[in-house]
Tab-separated table of C-alpha atoms in Angstrom:
chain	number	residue	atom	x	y	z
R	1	UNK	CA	-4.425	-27.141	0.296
R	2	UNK	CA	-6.020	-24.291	2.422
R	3	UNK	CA	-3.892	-22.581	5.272
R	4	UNK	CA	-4.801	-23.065	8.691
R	5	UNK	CA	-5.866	-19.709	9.693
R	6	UNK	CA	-3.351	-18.369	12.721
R	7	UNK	CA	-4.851	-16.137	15.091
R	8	UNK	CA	-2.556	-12.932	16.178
R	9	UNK	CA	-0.812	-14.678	18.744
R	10	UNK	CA	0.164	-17.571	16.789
R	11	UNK	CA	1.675	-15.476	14.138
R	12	UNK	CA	5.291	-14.403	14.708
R	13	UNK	CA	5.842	-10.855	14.265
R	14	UNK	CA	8.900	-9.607	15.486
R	15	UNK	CA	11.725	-12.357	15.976
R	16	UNK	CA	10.884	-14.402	12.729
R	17	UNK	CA	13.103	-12.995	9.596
R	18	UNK	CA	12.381	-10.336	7.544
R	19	UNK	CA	11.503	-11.335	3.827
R	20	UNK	CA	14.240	-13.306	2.378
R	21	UNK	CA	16.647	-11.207	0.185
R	22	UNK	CA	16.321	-12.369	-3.342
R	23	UNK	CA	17.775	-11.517	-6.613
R	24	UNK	CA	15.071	-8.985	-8.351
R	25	UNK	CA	14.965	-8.632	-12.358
R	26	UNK	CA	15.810	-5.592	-14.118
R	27	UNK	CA	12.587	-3.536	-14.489
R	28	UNK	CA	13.923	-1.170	-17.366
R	29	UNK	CA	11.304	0.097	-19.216
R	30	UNK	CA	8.702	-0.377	-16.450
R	31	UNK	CA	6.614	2.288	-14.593
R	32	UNK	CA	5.525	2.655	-10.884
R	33	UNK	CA	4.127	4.792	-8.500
R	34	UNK	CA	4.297	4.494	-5.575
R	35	UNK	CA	2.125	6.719	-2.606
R	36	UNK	CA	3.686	7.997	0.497
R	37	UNK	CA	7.204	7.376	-1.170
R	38	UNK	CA	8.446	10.560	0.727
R	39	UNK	CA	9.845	8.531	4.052
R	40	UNK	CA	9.809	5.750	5.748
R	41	UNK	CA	8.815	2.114	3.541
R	42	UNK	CA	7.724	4.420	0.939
R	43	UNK	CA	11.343	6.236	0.106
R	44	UNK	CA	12.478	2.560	0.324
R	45	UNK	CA	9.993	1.198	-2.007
R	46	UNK	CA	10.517	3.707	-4.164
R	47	UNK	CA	14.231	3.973	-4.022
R	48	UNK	CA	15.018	0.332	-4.509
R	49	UNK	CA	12.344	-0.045	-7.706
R	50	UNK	CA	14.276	3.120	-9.260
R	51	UNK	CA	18.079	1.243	-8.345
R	52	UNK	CA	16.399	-1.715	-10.560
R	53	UNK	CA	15.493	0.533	-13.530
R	54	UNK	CA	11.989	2.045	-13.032
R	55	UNK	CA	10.699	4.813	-14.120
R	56	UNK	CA	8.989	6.031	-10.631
R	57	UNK	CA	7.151	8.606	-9.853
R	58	UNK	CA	6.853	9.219	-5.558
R	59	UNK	CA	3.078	10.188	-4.977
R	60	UNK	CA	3.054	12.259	-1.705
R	61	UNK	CA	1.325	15.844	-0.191
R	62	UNK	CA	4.477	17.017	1.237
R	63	UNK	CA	6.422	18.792	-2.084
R	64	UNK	CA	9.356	19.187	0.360
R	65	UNK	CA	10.037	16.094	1.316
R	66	UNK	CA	9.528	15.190	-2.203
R	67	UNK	CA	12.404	17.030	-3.555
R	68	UNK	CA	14.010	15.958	-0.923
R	69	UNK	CA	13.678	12.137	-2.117
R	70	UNK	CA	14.070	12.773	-5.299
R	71	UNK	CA	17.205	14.723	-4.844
R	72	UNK	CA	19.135	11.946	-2.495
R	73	UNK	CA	17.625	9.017	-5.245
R	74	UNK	CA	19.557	11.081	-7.594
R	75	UNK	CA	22.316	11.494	-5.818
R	76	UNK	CA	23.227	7.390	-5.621
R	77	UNK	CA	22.664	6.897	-8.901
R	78	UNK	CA	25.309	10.025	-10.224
R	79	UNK	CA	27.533	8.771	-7.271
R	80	UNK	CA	27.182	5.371	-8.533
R	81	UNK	CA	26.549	3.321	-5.794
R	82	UNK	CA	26.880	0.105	-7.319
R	83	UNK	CA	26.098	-1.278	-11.073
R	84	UNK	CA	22.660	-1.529	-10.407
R	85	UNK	CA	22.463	2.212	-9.389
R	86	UNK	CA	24.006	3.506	-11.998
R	87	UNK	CA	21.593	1.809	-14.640
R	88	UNK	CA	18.467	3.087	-13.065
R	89	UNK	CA	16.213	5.595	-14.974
R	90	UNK	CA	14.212	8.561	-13.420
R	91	UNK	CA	12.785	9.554	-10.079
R	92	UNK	CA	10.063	12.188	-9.815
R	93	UNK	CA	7.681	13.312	-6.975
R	94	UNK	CA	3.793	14.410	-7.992
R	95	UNK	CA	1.528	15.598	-5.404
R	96	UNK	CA	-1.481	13.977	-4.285
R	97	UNK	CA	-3.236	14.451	-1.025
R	98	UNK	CA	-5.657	10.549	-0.637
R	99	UNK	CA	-7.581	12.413	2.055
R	100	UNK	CA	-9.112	14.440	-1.053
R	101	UNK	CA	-11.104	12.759	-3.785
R	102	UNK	CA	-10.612	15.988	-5.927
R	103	UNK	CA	-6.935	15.300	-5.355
R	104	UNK	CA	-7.024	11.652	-6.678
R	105	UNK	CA	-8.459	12.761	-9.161
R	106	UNK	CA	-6.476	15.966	-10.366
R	107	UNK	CA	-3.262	13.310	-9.565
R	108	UNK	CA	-4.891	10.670	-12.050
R	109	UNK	CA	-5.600	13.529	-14.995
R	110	UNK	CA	-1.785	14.775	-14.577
R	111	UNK	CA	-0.468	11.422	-14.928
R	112	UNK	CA	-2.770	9.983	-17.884
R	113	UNK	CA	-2.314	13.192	-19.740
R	114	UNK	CA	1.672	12.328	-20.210
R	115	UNK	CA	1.034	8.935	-22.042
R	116	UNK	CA	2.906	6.921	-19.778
R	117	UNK	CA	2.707	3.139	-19.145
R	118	UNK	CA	1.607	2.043	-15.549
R	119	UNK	CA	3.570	-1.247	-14.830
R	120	UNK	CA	3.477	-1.093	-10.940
R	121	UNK	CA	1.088	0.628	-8.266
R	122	UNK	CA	2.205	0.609	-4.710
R	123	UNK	CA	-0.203	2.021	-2.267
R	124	UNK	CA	1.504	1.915	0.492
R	125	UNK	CA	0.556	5.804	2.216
R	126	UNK	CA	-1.370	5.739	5.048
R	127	UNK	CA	-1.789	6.935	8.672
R	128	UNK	CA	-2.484	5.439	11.974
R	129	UNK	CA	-4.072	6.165	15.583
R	130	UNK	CA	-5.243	9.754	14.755
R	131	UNK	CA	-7.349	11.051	16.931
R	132	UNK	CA	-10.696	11.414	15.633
R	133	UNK	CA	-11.127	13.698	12.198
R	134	UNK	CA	-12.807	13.974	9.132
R	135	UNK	CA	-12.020	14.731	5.732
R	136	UNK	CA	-12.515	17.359	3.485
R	137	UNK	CA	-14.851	14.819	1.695
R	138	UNK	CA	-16.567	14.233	5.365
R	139	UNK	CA	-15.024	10.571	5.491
R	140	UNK	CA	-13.331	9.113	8.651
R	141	UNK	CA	-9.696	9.875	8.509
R	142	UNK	CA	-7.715	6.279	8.756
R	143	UNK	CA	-10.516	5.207	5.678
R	144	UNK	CA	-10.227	7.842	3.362
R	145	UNK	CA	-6.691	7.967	3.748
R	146	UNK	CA	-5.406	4.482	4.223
R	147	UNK	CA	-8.624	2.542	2.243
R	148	UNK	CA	-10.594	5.049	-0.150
R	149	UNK	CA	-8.100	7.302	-1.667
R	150	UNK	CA	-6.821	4.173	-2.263
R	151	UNK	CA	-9.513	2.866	-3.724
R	152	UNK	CA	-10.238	5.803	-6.177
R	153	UNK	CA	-6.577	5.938	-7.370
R	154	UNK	CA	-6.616	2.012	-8.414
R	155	UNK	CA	-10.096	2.134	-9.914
R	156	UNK	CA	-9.008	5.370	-11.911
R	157	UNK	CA	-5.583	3.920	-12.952
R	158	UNK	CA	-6.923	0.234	-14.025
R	159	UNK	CA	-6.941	1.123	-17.605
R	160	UNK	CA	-3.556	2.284	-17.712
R	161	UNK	CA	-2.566	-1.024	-15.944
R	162	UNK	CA	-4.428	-3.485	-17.992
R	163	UNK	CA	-2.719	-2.057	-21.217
R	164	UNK	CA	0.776	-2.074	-19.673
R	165	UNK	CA	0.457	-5.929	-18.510
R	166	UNK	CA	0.945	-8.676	-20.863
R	167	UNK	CA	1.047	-12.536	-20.341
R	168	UNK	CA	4.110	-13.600	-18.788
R	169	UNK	CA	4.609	-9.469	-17.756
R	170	UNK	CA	1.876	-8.363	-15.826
R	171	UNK	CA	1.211	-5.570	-14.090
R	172	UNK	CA	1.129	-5.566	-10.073
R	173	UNK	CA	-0.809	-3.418	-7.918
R	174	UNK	CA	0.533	-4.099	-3.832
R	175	UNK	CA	-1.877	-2.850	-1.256
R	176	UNK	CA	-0.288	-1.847	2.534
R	177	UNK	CA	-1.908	-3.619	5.117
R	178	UNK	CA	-1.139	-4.694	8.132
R	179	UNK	CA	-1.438	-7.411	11.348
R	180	UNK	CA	-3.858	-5.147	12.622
R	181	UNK	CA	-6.346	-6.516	10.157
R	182	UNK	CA	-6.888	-9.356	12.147
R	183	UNK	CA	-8.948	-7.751	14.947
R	184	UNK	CA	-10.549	-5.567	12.037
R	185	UNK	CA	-14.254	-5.056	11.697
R	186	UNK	CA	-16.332	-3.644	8.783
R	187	UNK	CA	-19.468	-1.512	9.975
R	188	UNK	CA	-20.802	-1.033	6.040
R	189	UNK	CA	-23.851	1.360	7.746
R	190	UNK	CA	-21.161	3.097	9.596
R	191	UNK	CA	-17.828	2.872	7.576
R	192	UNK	CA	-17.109	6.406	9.161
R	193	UNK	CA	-17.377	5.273	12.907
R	194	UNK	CA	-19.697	8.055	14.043
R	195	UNK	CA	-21.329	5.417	16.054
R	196	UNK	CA	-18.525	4.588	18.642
R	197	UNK	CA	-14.795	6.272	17.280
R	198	UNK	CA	-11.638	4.097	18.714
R	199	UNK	CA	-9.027	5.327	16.515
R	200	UNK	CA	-7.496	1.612	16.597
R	201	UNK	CA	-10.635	0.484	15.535
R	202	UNK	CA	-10.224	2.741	12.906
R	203	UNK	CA	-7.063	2.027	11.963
R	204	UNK	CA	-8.184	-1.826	11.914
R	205	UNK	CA	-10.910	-1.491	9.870
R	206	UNK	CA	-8.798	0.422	7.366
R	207	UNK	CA	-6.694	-2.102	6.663
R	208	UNK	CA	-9.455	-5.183	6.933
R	209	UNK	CA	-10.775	-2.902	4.081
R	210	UNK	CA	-7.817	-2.933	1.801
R	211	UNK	CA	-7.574	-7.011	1.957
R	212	UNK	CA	-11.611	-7.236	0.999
R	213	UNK	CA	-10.504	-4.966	-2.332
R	214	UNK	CA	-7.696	-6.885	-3.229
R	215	UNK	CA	-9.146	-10.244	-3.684
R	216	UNK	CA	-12.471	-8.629	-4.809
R	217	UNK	CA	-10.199	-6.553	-7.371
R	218	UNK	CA	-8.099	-9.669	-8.045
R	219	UNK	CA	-11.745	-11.827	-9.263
R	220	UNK	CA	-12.116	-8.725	-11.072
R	221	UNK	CA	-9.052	-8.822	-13.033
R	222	UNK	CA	-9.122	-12.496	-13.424
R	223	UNK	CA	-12.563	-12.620	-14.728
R	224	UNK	CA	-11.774	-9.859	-17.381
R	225	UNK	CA	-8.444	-11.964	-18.509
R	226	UNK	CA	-6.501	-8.850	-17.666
R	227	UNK	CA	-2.846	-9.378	-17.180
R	228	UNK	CA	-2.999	-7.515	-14.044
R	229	UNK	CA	-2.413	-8.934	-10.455
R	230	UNK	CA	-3.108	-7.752	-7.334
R	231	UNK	CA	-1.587	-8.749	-3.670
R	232	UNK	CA	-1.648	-7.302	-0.206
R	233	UNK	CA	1.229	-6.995	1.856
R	234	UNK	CA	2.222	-7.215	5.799
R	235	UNK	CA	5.805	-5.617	6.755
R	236	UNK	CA	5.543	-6.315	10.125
R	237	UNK	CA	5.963	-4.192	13.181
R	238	UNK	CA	8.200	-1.325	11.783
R	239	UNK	CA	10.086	2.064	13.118
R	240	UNK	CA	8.069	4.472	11.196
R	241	UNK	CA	6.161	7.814	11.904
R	242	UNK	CA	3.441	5.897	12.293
R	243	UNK	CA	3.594	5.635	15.499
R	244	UNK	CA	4.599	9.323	15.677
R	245	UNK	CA	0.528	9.505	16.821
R	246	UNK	CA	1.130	7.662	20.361
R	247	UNK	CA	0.465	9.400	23.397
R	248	UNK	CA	3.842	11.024	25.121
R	249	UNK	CA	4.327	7.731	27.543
R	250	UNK	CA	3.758	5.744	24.699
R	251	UNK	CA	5.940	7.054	22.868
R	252	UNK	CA	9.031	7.024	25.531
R	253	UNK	CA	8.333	3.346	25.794
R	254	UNK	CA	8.193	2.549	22.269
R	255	UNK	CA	11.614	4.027	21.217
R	256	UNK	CA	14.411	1.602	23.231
R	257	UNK	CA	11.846	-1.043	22.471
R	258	UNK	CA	11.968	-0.358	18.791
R	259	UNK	CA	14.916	-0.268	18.360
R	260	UNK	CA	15.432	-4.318	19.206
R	261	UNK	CA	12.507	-5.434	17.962
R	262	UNK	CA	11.018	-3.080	15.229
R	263	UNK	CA	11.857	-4.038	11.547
R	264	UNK	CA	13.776	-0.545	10.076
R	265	UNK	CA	11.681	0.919	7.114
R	266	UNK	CA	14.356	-1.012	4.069
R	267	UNK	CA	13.502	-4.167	6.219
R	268	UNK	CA	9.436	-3.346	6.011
R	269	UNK	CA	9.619	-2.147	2.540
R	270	UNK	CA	11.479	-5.829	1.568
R	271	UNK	CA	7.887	-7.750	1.127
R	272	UNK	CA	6.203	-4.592	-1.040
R	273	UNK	CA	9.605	-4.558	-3.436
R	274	UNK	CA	9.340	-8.460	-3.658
R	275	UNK	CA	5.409	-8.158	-4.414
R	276	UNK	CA	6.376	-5.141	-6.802
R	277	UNK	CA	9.223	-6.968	-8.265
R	278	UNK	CA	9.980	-10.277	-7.762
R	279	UNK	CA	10.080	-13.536	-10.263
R	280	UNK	CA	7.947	-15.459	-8.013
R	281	UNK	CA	5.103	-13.289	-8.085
R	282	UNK	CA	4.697	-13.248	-11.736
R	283	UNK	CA	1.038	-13.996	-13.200
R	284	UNK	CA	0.529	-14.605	-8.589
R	285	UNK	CA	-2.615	-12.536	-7.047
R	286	UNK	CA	-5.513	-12.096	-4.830
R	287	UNK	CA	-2.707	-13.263	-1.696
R	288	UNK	CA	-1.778	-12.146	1.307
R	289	UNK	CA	1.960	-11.843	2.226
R	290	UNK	CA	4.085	-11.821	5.061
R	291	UNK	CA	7.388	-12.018	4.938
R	292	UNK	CA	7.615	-13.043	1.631
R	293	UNK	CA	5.107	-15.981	2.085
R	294	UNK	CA	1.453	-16.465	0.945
R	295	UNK	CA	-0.394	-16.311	4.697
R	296	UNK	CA	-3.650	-16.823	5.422
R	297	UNK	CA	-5.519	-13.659	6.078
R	298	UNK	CA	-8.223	-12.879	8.861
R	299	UNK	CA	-11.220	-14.946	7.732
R	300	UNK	CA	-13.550	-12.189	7.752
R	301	UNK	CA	-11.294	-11.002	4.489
R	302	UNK	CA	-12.238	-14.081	2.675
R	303	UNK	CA	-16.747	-13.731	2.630
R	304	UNK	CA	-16.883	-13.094	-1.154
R	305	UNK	CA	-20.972	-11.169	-0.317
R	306	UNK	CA	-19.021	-8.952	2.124
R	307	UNK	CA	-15.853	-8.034	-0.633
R	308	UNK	CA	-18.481	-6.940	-3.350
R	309	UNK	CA	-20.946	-5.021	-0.486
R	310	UNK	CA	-17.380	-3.477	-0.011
R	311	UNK	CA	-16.785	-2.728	-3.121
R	312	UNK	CA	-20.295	-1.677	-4.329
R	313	UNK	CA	-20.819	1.042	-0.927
R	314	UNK	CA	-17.107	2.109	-2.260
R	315	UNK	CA	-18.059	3.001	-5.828
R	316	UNK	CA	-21.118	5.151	-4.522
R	317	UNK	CA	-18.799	6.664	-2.041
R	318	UNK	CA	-16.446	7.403	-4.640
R	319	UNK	CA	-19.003	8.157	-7.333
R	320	UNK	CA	-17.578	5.557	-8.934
R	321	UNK	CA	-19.721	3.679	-12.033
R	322	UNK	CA	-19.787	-0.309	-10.827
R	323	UNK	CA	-18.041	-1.851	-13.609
C-alpha cells in the first residue's frame, strides 16, 4: 500500500528515536568502501562495518586524517574491545578527491587493479552550505561533490558489484541524503545554479539528485537481474562539520542547541550500517530510509521521465556511455 507522503513538518526529526539497534551478521569475507570515512558518520560507518568483519577501505582527500582512522580502527581491534572487534579484518584509507572526475577515476583504476571483491559501497562524503564555487571540472560545488562524484564512482564500480552479489547475498550500494531533499529542486538546464546560486538550494538539489539515481539505478539493477541493491538513507539532523560552513552567529547558536537535539555521528551513521548491513535489507532496494524505516520520499523523487533525464544529462556530464 503506498505511503502517504509527509511534508517536512509532519516528519519528526529530532525527538523520534534513532534507528533501532539490531543484531548485524558477520560480514567476513565482504568488501566496502566507504567515502568520507575520515570523521564524522563516515569513521562510524566505516569503523562499525570493519568491528563486523569487513574488509574496508576509507575513501577520503585528507591522507592525514586517514591514517589517523585507520590507526585508532586498529587500535580497538589489537586492544580487543569486545569479541566482535577482535574478529574484524583490515582497515585501509585510499585517496580520492569526488570534486575531481580525474580523481574518481584514478581511485576506481587503483582499486580494480588489486582484484578485490566490492560487496558494499557507502557514499556517504559530501559537503554543505559552501559559499558559491566551482570545481576543477567547472561543476557547482555541493553537485559534484555530494551528487556527481558520486555518480561516476557507482557507475565505474557496478561491475565489480554485480560479480560480488549473489541471490540471497547481494551487494548494497547506500546513498547519503538528507531531509533537505524535500524542498529540493532539479534545474536540468542549469544543474550548476549559475542562474540564481543559494547555497541551500544547492545543497537541496544535491541531495534531491542522489534519491532520482537510486531508484533510477535500482530499475537498472533490477531489470538486468543483478544481485545488486541500492537504497538511500536519512540520518537525521546530526553534530557534524557540516555545519562547520554556518555563518559565526549561526554557529554560536547551533552548538548548545546541538548538543540536546542533534543525533551524534555513531547515532547518524546507525541507518547507513543497517542499510550496509542488516538482515532486513537483504535482496530490499530502490527505498528511502529514515530511521531504519522505508519513508516516503519527496514526490518529485518518484517522476520516472525526470530519474532517466537525470541520469542521461549525468552520463554526458560524466562522459559516461548510457548503458
Amino acid at each position: 500500500m503506498m505511503m502517504r507522503m509527509m511534508t517536512m513538518a509532519e516528519r519528526p526529526r529530532t525527538f523520534s528515536p534513532v534507528c533501532a539497534p539490531t543484531a548485524l551478521p558477520r560480514q567476513s569475507g565482504r568488501v566496502a568502501i566507504v567515502t568520507g570515512g575520515t570523521r564524522g558518520m563516515g569513521f562510524e560507518t566505516a569503523r562499525r562495518l570493519a568491528h563486523l568483519g569487513m574488509h574496508v577501505i576509507i575513501a577520503g582527500n585528507e591522507p592525514e586524517e586517514g591514517a589517523a582512522a585507520v590507526r585508532t580502527i586498529r587500535q580497538e581491534d589489537a586492544e580487543g574491545r569486545g569479541n566482535v572487534c577482535r574478529q574484524s579484518r583490515t582497515m585501509e584509507f585510499v585517496f580520492l578527491d569526488l570534486t575531481s572526475l580525474k580523481s574518481v577515476r584514478h581511485f576506481v583504476q587503483v582499486f580494480k587493479a588489486r582484484g578485490l571483491p566490492l560487496h558494499v559501497l557507502v557514499n556517504n562524503a559530501g559537503t554543505m552550505l559552501v559559499p558559491e564555487l566551482q570545481t576543477e571540472d567547472g561543476f557547482e560545488f555541493h553537485f559534484c561533490l555530494n551528487y556527481l562524484g558520486h555518480f561516476l564512482l557507482t557507475n565505474l564500480l557496478l561491475d565489480d558489484l554485480q560479480r560480488s552479489g549473489r541471490p540471497g547475498r547481494c551487494s548494497r550500494v547506500v546513498n547519503m541524503s538528507s531531509a533537505t531533499h524535500y524542498a529540493g529542486v532539479i534545474h536540468m538546464d542549469d544543474l550548476n545554479r549559475r542562474a540564481c546560486y543559494s547555497s541551500h538550494g544547492a545543497y537541496a538539489q544535491s541531495k534531491l539528485a542522489l534519491v532520482l539515481f537510486t531508484y533510477q539505478l535500482q530499475e537498472r539493477l533490477s531489470a538486468g537481474g543483478f544481485s545488486v541493491t541500492a537504497s538511500a538513507v536519512d540520518p537525521g539532523m546530526v553534530d557534524t562539520a557540516l555545519y562547520d560552513n554556518l555563518w559565526s552567529l549561526a554557529q554560536a547558536l547551533k552548538r548548545p542547541v546541538a548538543k540536546v537535539l542533534f543525533r551524534t555521528p555513531a547515532e547518524g551513521a546507525s541507518v547507513s550500517i543497517f542499510a550496509a548491513a542488516a538482515s532486513e535489507m537483504e535482496g530490499v532496494g530502490g527505498v528511502y530510509l529514515y530511521n531504519g524505516q522505508k519513508t516516503q520520499s519527496a514526490r518529485l523523487s518518484y517522476d520516472s521521465e525526470l530519474q532517466a533525464q537525470l541520469w542521461t544529462k549525468s552520463c554526458q556530464l560524466c562522459g559516461l556511455q548510457q548503458a
